């Protein structure tokens, strides 16, 4: 069995013996083998602490497709919150951004105008590449200082990588806001272990949670000729609403294969400790990379994740292995 990692207080820690001890308390279901055989990598983690409940190849560098757009959305939302900017402001689709969908997605054309809010919906629900690039161009321009010669989109991607470093995603490199890996001289990459960190950060944001929990959303925009237009988005994440799953995002390119990030919460745990009433959130995140059966595998991992979560919680949610006491001489 491969070593297990956890992250807590911004540090990644090898955590194999104790996790194996916990796992030994559980029956090993058949689907564990199934998941390992049907995914290039996966990770299941507690959203609050980052404790890694289950994984395979969690630190392997892989292409992750449109899971990249989760980072894109969070840079936009963080910028809007920190700068007091409204998501109702309009952004203009550039010719370069319009070319990214090549007849797919919403069908934005160069010169169309759409609000940042509806572009976020388009990028997250229907994985629209043009929407993601337009968000990057618009916010990158807002972040661009007069003396800068760097393109707005490049400035935005720098912010994406800065966000990754702040979240301890040390094995991640974003090269664009949409996740396409056929347009770059070198390949973007991340890992299942890094992406569960990103899922935790994103799902802690109430606005983001609302976006990705929608099965459908009608957006409006203005065409280049000034005509009003609308489009009904349909979430590409088939598991939204299944087993209380309320996010997060699909991804797929030829190099990445089918990928999926999901999140699900249970009713918070409530207990009394003396005069204190303790409420503990319960949410786990699952990332599956390179799986032709991503939805089936993810549901199996989610079920196993909750089994392991219950055992871990019953043990007091330890984040480090118990060390033997030194004998006194």
mmCIF file with all atom_site columns, C-alpha atoms in Angstrom, residues 159-267:
data_model
loop_
_atom_site.group_PDB
_atom_site.id
_atom_site.type_symbol
_atom_site.label_atom_id
_atom_site.label_alt_id
_atom_site.label_comp_id
_atom_site.label_asym_id
_atom_site.label_entity_id
_atom_site.label_seq_id
_atom_site.pdbx_PDB_ins_code
_atom_site.Cartn_x
_atom_site.Cartn_y
_atom_site.Cartn_z
_atom_site.occupancy
_atom_site.B_iso_or_equiv
_atom_site.pdbx_formal_charge
_atom_site.auth_seq_id
_atom_site.auth_comp_id
_atom_site.auth_asym_id
_atom_site.auth_atom_id
_atom_site.pdbx_PDB_model_num
ATOM 1   C CA . UNK A 1 159 ? -2.416  34.985 -9.155  1.00 0.00 ? 159 UNK A CA 1
ATOM 2   C CA . UNK A 1 160 ? -3.682  31.436 -9.686  1.00 0.00 ? 160 UNK A CA 1
ATOM 3   C CA . UNK A 1 161 ? -0.243  30.031 -8.878  1.00 0.00 ? 161 UNK A CA 1
ATOM 4   C CA . UNK A 1 162 ? 0.073   32.367 -5.894  1.00 0.00 ? 162 UNK A CA 1
ATOM 5   C CA . UNK A 1 163 ? -3.240  31.043 -4.582  1.00 0.00 ? 163 UNK A CA 1
ATOM 6   C CA . UNK A 1 164 ? -1.954  27.488 -5.055  1.00 0.00 ? 164 UNK A CA 1
ATOM 7   C CA . UNK A 1 165 ? 1.170   28.238 -3.005  1.00 0.00 ? 165 UNK A CA 1
ATOM 8   C CA . UNK A 1 166 ? -0.876  29.844 -0.232  1.00 0.00 ? 166 UNK A CA 1
ATOM 9   C CA . UNK A 1 167 ? -2.920  26.665 -0.014  1.00 0.00 ? 167 UNK A CA 1
ATOM 10  C CA . UNK A 1 168 ? 0.171   24.477 0.185   1.00 0.00 ? 168 UNK A CA 1
ATOM 11  C CA . UNK A 1 169 ? -0.291  23.113 -3.341  1.00 0.00 ? 169 UNK A CA 1
ATOM 12  C CA . UNK A 1 170 ? 3.429   22.619 -3.863  1.00 0.00 ? 170 UNK A CA 1
ATOM 13  C CA . UNK A 1 171 ? 3.098   20.256 -6.838  1.00 0.00 ? 171 UNK A CA 1
ATOM 14  C CA . UNK A 1 172 ? 0.855   22.401 -9.025  1.00 0.00 ? 172 UNK A CA 1
ATOM 15  C CA . UNK A 1 173 ? 1.560   24.607 -12.020 1.00 0.00 ? 173 UNK A CA 1
ATOM 16  C CA . UNK A 1 174 ? -1.208  26.540 -13.762 1.00 0.00 ? 174 UNK A CA 1
ATOM 17  C CA . UNK A 1 175 ? -0.415  27.900 -17.222 1.00 0.00 ? 175 UNK A CA 1
ATOM 18  C CA . UNK A 1 176 ? -3.840  29.204 -18.231 1.00 0.00 ? 176 UNK A CA 1
ATOM 19  C CA . UNK A 1 177 ? -7.275  29.815 -16.666 1.00 0.00 ? 177 UNK A CA 1
ATOM 20  C CA . UNK A 1 178 ? -9.185  27.106 -18.560 1.00 0.00 ? 178 UNK A CA 1
ATOM 21  C CA . UNK A 1 179 ? -7.075  23.948 -18.249 1.00 0.00 ? 179 UNK A CA 1
ATOM 22  C CA . UNK A 1 180 ? -6.543  23.169 -21.931 1.00 0.00 ? 180 UNK A CA 1
ATOM 23  C CA . UNK A 1 181 ? -3.189  21.418 -22.200 1.00 0.00 ? 181 UNK A CA 1
ATOM 24  C CA . UNK A 1 182 ? -2.835  21.326 -25.986 1.00 0.00 ? 182 UNK A CA 1
ATOM 25  C CA . UNK A 1 183 ? -2.060  25.050 -26.328 1.00 0.00 ? 183 UNK A CA 1
ATOM 26  C CA . UNK A 1 184 ? 1.062   25.219 -24.166 1.00 0.00 ? 184 UNK A CA 1
ATOM 27  C CA . UNK A 1 185 ? 4.737   24.552 -24.935 1.00 0.00 ? 185 UNK A CA 1
ATOM 28  C CA . UNK A 1 186 ? 5.017   22.851 -21.565 1.00 0.00 ? 186 UNK A CA 1
ATOM 29  C CA . UNK A 1 187 ? 2.265   21.058 -19.705 1.00 0.00 ? 187 UNK A CA 1
ATOM 30  C CA . UNK A 1 188 ? 0.316   22.387 -16.723 1.00 0.00 ? 188 UNK A CA 1
ATOM 31  C CA . UNK A 1 189 ? -0.030  19.892 -13.909 1.00 0.00 ? 189 UNK A CA 1
ATOM 32  C CA . UNK A 1 190 ? -1.339  19.228 -10.432 1.00 0.00 ? 190 UNK A CA 1
ATOM 33  C CA . UNK A 1 191 ? -1.967  16.258 -8.158  1.00 0.00 ? 191 UNK A CA 1
ATOM 34  C CA . UNK A 1 192 ? -4.987  14.692 -6.492  1.00 0.00 ? 192 UNK A CA 1
ATOM 35  C CA . UNK A 1 193 ? -3.461  15.615 -3.123  1.00 0.00 ? 193 UNK A CA 1
ATOM 36  C CA . UNK A 1 194 ? -3.090  19.255 -4.099  1.00 0.00 ? 194 UNK A CA 1
ATOM 37  C CA . UNK A 1 195 ? -6.574  19.455 -5.586  1.00 0.00 ? 195 UNK A CA 1
ATOM 38  C CA . UNK A 1 196 ? -8.342  18.285 -2.430  1.00 0.00 ? 196 UNK A CA 1
ATOM 39  C CA . UNK A 1 197 ? -6.689  21.268 -0.769  1.00 0.00 ? 197 UNK A CA 1
ATOM 40  C CA . UNK A 1 198 ? -8.149  23.493 -3.481  1.00 0.00 ? 198 UNK A CA 1
ATOM 41  C CA . UNK A 1 199 ? -11.574 21.868 -3.058  1.00 0.00 ? 199 UNK A CA 1
ATOM 42  C CA . UNK A 1 200 ? -11.470 22.597 0.665   1.00 0.00 ? 200 UNK A CA 1
ATOM 43  C CA . UNK A 1 201 ? -10.577 26.233 0.094   1.00 0.00 ? 201 UNK A CA 1
ATOM 44  C CA . UNK A 1 202 ? -13.217 26.733 -2.586  1.00 0.00 ? 202 UNK A CA 1
ATOM 45  C CA . UNK A 1 203 ? -16.050 24.987 -0.750  1.00 0.00 ? 203 UNK A CA 1
ATOM 46  C CA . UNK A 1 204 ? -15.380 27.140 2.295   1.00 0.00 ? 204 UNK A CA 1
ATOM 47  C CA . UNK A 1 205 ? -16.588 30.086 0.205   1.00 0.00 ? 205 UNK A CA 1
ATOM 48  C CA . UNK A 1 206 ? -20.387 30.402 0.317   1.00 0.00 ? 206 UNK A CA 1
ATOM 49  C CA . UNK A 1 207 ? -20.625 32.093 -3.085  1.00 0.00 ? 207 UNK A CA 1
ATOM 50  C CA . UNK A 1 208 ? -18.584 29.364 -4.751  1.00 0.00 ? 208 UNK A CA 1
ATOM 51  C CA . UNK A 1 209 ? -20.682 26.662 -3.065  1.00 0.00 ? 209 UNK A CA 1
ATOM 52  C CA . UNK A 1 210 ? -23.828 28.242 -4.455  1.00 0.00 ? 210 UNK A CA 1
ATOM 53  C CA . UNK A 1 211 ? -22.470 28.401 -8.000  1.00 0.00 ? 211 UNK A CA 1
ATOM 54  C CA . UNK A 1 212 ? -21.374 24.771 -8.190  1.00 0.00 ? 212 UNK A CA 1
ATOM 55  C CA . UNK A 1 213 ? -24.504 23.391 -6.473  1.00 0.00 ? 213 UNK A CA 1
ATOM 56  C CA . UNK A 1 214 ? -26.767 24.450 -9.362  1.00 0.00 ? 214 UNK A CA 1
ATOM 57  C CA . UNK A 1 215 ? -27.919 21.825 -11.858 1.00 0.00 ? 215 UNK A CA 1
ATOM 58  C CA . UNK A 1 216 ? -29.050 24.466 -14.332 1.00 0.00 ? 216 UNK A CA 1
ATOM 59  C CA . UNK A 1 217 ? -28.715 28.212 -14.661 1.00 0.00 ? 217 UNK A CA 1
ATOM 60  C CA . UNK A 1 218 ? -29.997 30.654 -17.265 1.00 0.00 ? 218 UNK A CA 1
ATOM 61  C CA . UNK A 1 219 ? -27.489 33.358 -18.093 1.00 0.00 ? 219 UNK A CA 1
ATOM 62  C CA . UNK A 1 220 ? -27.875 36.471 -20.212 1.00 0.00 ? 220 UNK A CA 1
ATOM 63  C CA . UNK A 1 221 ? -25.422 38.443 -22.312 1.00 0.00 ? 221 UNK A CA 1
ATOM 64  C CA . UNK A 1 222 ? -25.370 41.111 -25.001 1.00 0.00 ? 222 UNK A CA 1
ATOM 65  C CA . UNK A 1 223 ? -24.127 40.206 -28.453 1.00 0.00 ? 223 UNK A CA 1
ATOM 66  C CA . UNK A 1 224 ? -21.570 42.258 -30.335 1.00 0.00 ? 224 UNK A CA 1
ATOM 67  C CA . UNK A 1 225 ? -24.435 43.787 -32.332 1.00 0.00 ? 225 UNK A CA 1
ATOM 68  C CA . UNK A 1 226 ? -26.181 44.936 -29.149 1.00 0.00 ? 226 UNK A CA 1
ATOM 69  C CA . UNK A 1 227 ? -28.895 42.260 -29.119 1.00 0.00 ? 227 UNK A CA 1
ATOM 70  C CA . UNK A 1 228 ? -29.896 40.600 -25.816 1.00 0.00 ? 228 UNK A CA 1
ATOM 71  C CA . UNK A 1 229 ? -29.312 36.856 -25.688 1.00 0.00 ? 229 UNK A CA 1
ATOM 72  C CA . UNK A 1 230 ? -29.653 34.061 -23.150 1.00 0.00 ? 230 UNK A CA 1
ATOM 73  C CA . UNK A 1 231 ? -28.418 30.517 -22.654 1.00 0.00 ? 231 UNK A CA 1
ATOM 74  C CA . UNK A 1 232 ? -29.489 27.691 -20.326 1.00 0.00 ? 232 UNK A CA 1
ATOM 75  C CA . UNK A 1 233 ? -26.413 26.161 -18.712 1.00 0.00 ? 233 UNK A CA 1
ATOM 76  C CA . UNK A 1 234 ? -26.489 22.528 -17.622 1.00 0.00 ? 234 UNK A CA 1
ATOM 77  C CA . UNK A 1 235 ? -24.025 21.328 -15.026 1.00 0.00 ? 235 UNK A CA 1
ATOM 78  C CA . UNK A 1 236 ? -21.579 18.778 -16.442 1.00 0.00 ? 236 UNK A CA 1
ATOM 79  C CA . UNK A 1 237 ? -21.226 17.259 -12.950 1.00 0.00 ? 237 UNK A CA 1
ATOM 80  C CA . UNK A 1 238 ? -23.786 14.448 -13.015 1.00 0.00 ? 238 UNK A CA 1
ATOM 81  C CA . UNK A 1 239 ? -23.401 13.843 -9.278  1.00 0.00 ? 239 UNK A CA 1
ATOM 82  C CA . UNK A 1 240 ? -24.685 17.218 -8.113  1.00 0.00 ? 240 UNK A CA 1
ATOM 83  C CA . UNK A 1 241 ? -27.743 16.478 -5.965  1.00 0.00 ? 241 UNK A CA 1
ATOM 84  C CA . UNK A 1 242 ? -26.905 12.755 -5.703  1.00 0.00 ? 242 UNK A CA 1
ATOM 85  C CA . UNK A 1 243 ? -26.161 11.510 -2.171  1.00 0.00 ? 243 UNK A CA 1
ATOM 86  C CA . UNK A 1 244 ? -26.197 15.155 -0.993  1.00 0.00 ? 244 UNK A CA 1
ATOM 87  C CA . UNK A 1 245 ? -23.256 16.070 -3.239  1.00 0.00 ? 245 UNK A CA 1
ATOM 88  C CA . UNK A 1 246 ? -23.247 19.858 -3.708  1.00 0.00 ? 246 UNK A CA 1
ATOM 89  C CA . UNK A 1 247 ? -20.237 20.351 -6.010  1.00 0.00 ? 247 UNK A CA 1
ATOM 90  C CA . UNK A 1 248 ? -17.710 20.653 -7.469  1.00 0.00 ? 248 UNK A CA 1
ATOM 91  C CA . UNK A 1 249 ? -16.380 20.355 -11.055 1.00 0.00 ? 249 UNK A CA 1
ATOM 92  C CA . UNK A 1 250 ? -15.627 18.074 -13.994 1.00 0.00 ? 250 UNK A CA 1
ATOM 93  C CA . UNK A 1 251 ? -12.558 18.208 -16.183 1.00 0.00 ? 251 UNK A CA 1
ATOM 94  C CA . UNK A 1 252 ? -11.361 16.444 -19.307 1.00 0.00 ? 252 UNK A CA 1
ATOM 95  C CA . UNK A 1 253 ? -8.726  16.789 -21.986 1.00 0.00 ? 253 UNK A CA 1
ATOM 96  C CA . UNK A 1 254 ? -7.017  14.158 -24.115 1.00 0.00 ? 254 UNK A CA 1
ATOM 97  C CA . UNK A 1 255 ? -3.963  14.160 -21.846 1.00 0.00 ? 255 UNK A CA 1
ATOM 98  C CA . UNK A 1 256 ? -5.863  14.428 -18.559 1.00 0.00 ? 256 UNK A CA 1
ATOM 99  C CA . UNK A 1 257 ? -8.629  11.971 -19.342 1.00 0.00 ? 257 UNK A CA 1
ATOM 100 C CA . UNK A 1 258 ? -11.925 12.312 -17.451 1.00 0.00 ? 258 UNK A CA 1
ATOM 101 C CA . UNK A 1 259 ? -11.434 13.978 -14.048 1.00 0.00 ? 259 UNK A CA 1
ATOM 102 C CA . UNK A 1 260 ? -13.831 14.878 -11.259 1.00 0.00 ? 260 UNK A CA 1
ATOM 103 C CA . UNK A 1 261 ? -13.842 16.862 -8.011  1.00 0.00 ? 261 UNK A CA 1
ATOM 104 C CA . UNK A 1 262 ? -16.837 16.472 -5.682  1.00 0.00 ? 262 UNK A CA 1
ATOM 105 C CA . UNK A 1 263 ? -17.801 17.548 -2.185  1.00 0.00 ? 263 UNK A CA 1
ATOM 106 C CA . UNK A 1 264 ? -20.496 16.484 0.254   1.00 0.00 ? 264 UNK A CA 1
ATOM 107 C CA . UNK A 1 265 ? -21.444 17.626 3.755   1.00 0.00 ? 265 UNK A CA 1
ATOM 108 C CA . UNK A 1 266 ? -23.272 15.881 6.559   1.00 0.00 ? 266 UNK A CA 1
ATOM 109 C CA . UNK A 1 267 ? -25.117 17.499 9.440   1.00 0.00 ? 267 UNK A CA 1
#
